Amino acid sequence: MILYDYVLSASCYKVRLMAALIGKTLSLHAVNFHPAQEHKSPEMLALNPKGTLPILQDGDTVLTDSADILRHLTAEHPEWRSPEDDRWLAFASDLNNSLGLARLHDVISYEADIEKARAAGVAALRKLEAHLTEQRFDGLIFLTGKTPTIADIACFPNTALAPDGGVSLDPYPSVRLWMRAIRSLPGFIEMPGIHRLHELAHPA
Amino acid sequence: MTATIDNHWYPVAMISGIQAPRETLLLGKKITVGRERGTCWVKDASGNALPTVERFGHLWTSPGQPNRDLFTIPEADSPGRRLVDVGSVKVKCSPLRAVENFLDIAHFPFVHTDILGAEPHTEVDRYDVKIREEVDEVWATKVKFFQPQAAKSAEGGITTEYMYRVPAPTCSVLYKTCPPRPGEWDVITLFVQPLTDEWCEVWPWMALYDDDSTMSEMVSFQQLIFMQDRSILENQLPRKLPLDPGMEVPTQADMTSVAYRRWLKKIGYTYGAQLVAA
Ligand SMILES: N[C@@H](CCC(=O)N[C@@H](CS)C(=O)NCC(=O)O)C(=O)O
Ligand SMILES: [Fe+2]
């Protein structure tokens, strides 16, 4: 399986992380998203006319949405699936359009209404905090239950990277506990801005 | 703003990335950058043309009257090197903090874990640092450090030798052992555009010997490294770089930083610096 990948993309990291957690090796093809905008090159547009990353190629199958890719990777891993996943995969897309956009604006100068993006991000984080707090009252750590599913993997990256876009995670203790739980999963891998658990406790 | 600060050259764009005219900030003031018929231009807020230099894949300008040419990197011109436009990353930190972090090797095992450093190899041996008066630059040489993955081109851990050079207040150039050609130096730079005194656009650039990696792989590697530093830089306190000796107790590893601060103070470069103890 080939992942057309950009090292700083939260959406690509979802795929790398999911694959690592189920022990699947991906062949990574680095795409120069920034500064060269290689994802808009004719070769890449031939593969994905939307001009976005990630793209997963598995034989003749080409998938261009991280939610579809997470479903594809875990097709034989029912333990990573829950009937509640779909709603959270949609929510992950809201996180990407708010916190994710604020981050691309702040880091690589993406065009955005930054105040609006941050406000939408904060609204999403409040929803996440409320849900995870309820889960804790029920003794559940993850979004859909006692064990993690693709829902958690889809929502984790843009949440954890919120400070890159100028949104603090200080007000969300349940979110922070949930992120810790994800970072302590066996096989967890990091990305720039998301450090592994036992190292350097710099403010996340 | 004093002439001491205005009269330096600053990076303001990657030449290959200039399309439509783009507004940006330099030292807190609005400027516009563009290109016409292959020639780059920069204008200040009143529409006056500012001086330009095109070098190292980047466009440089100055709001003042630079009294010397922009520095050169002769090593980067040698044939066979691949010149890597890494693109920019914006960081909410003092431009001087960004340079200082680039000069510091002691953070490698903790921030660039298993790539540029790894425990238990955390010791930095004694090395040489001086201000080279004849060129007015800070140089650190004979810096040696164990690195698990020194570059995209490295296969396994090696002890890397470094030389660090500060040729301008917001620029640093490092020379490090080139994994596929141990007799040569790889060149990696950090060109910092001070948007304001606590906000910068950082333009890394590289001139490497590497015949195997794709351009995208080399860009990714450097962006990965730099983004590992970004959150640390945004959380550093005090926000501005203290230039008064005695405020922070230096260790052996910090000798380059000490020399850098001393040199800034000597040349009167105070933008993004703090002179009074906070
Ligand atoms: N719905 C997509 C969104 C992914 C996404 O936002 N990708 C960004 C990179 S981080 C992208 O390709 N953007 C292209 C563009 O903005 O033109 C998914 O999750 O797969
Ligand atoms: Fe670093």
CSV table of C-alpha atoms in Angstrom, one decimal, chain B residues 9 16-17 31 70 126 131 176 220 269 278:
chain,number,residue,atom,x,y,z
B,9,TRP,CA,19.9,42.5,4.6
B,16,SER,CA,10.7,30.2,-6.9
B,17,GLY,CA,7.6,30.9,-4.9
B,31,ILE,CA,6.3,45.8,2.5
B,70,LEU,CA,25.0,40.2,1.7
B,126,ARG,CA,34.2,21.2,24.5
B,131,ILE,CA,33.9,36.2,17.1
B,176,LYS,CA,27.8,19.3,9.1
B,220,SER,CA,10.0,16.8,4.3
B,269,TYR,CA,21.4,44.8,17.4
B,278,ALA,CA,12.7,41.0,33.3
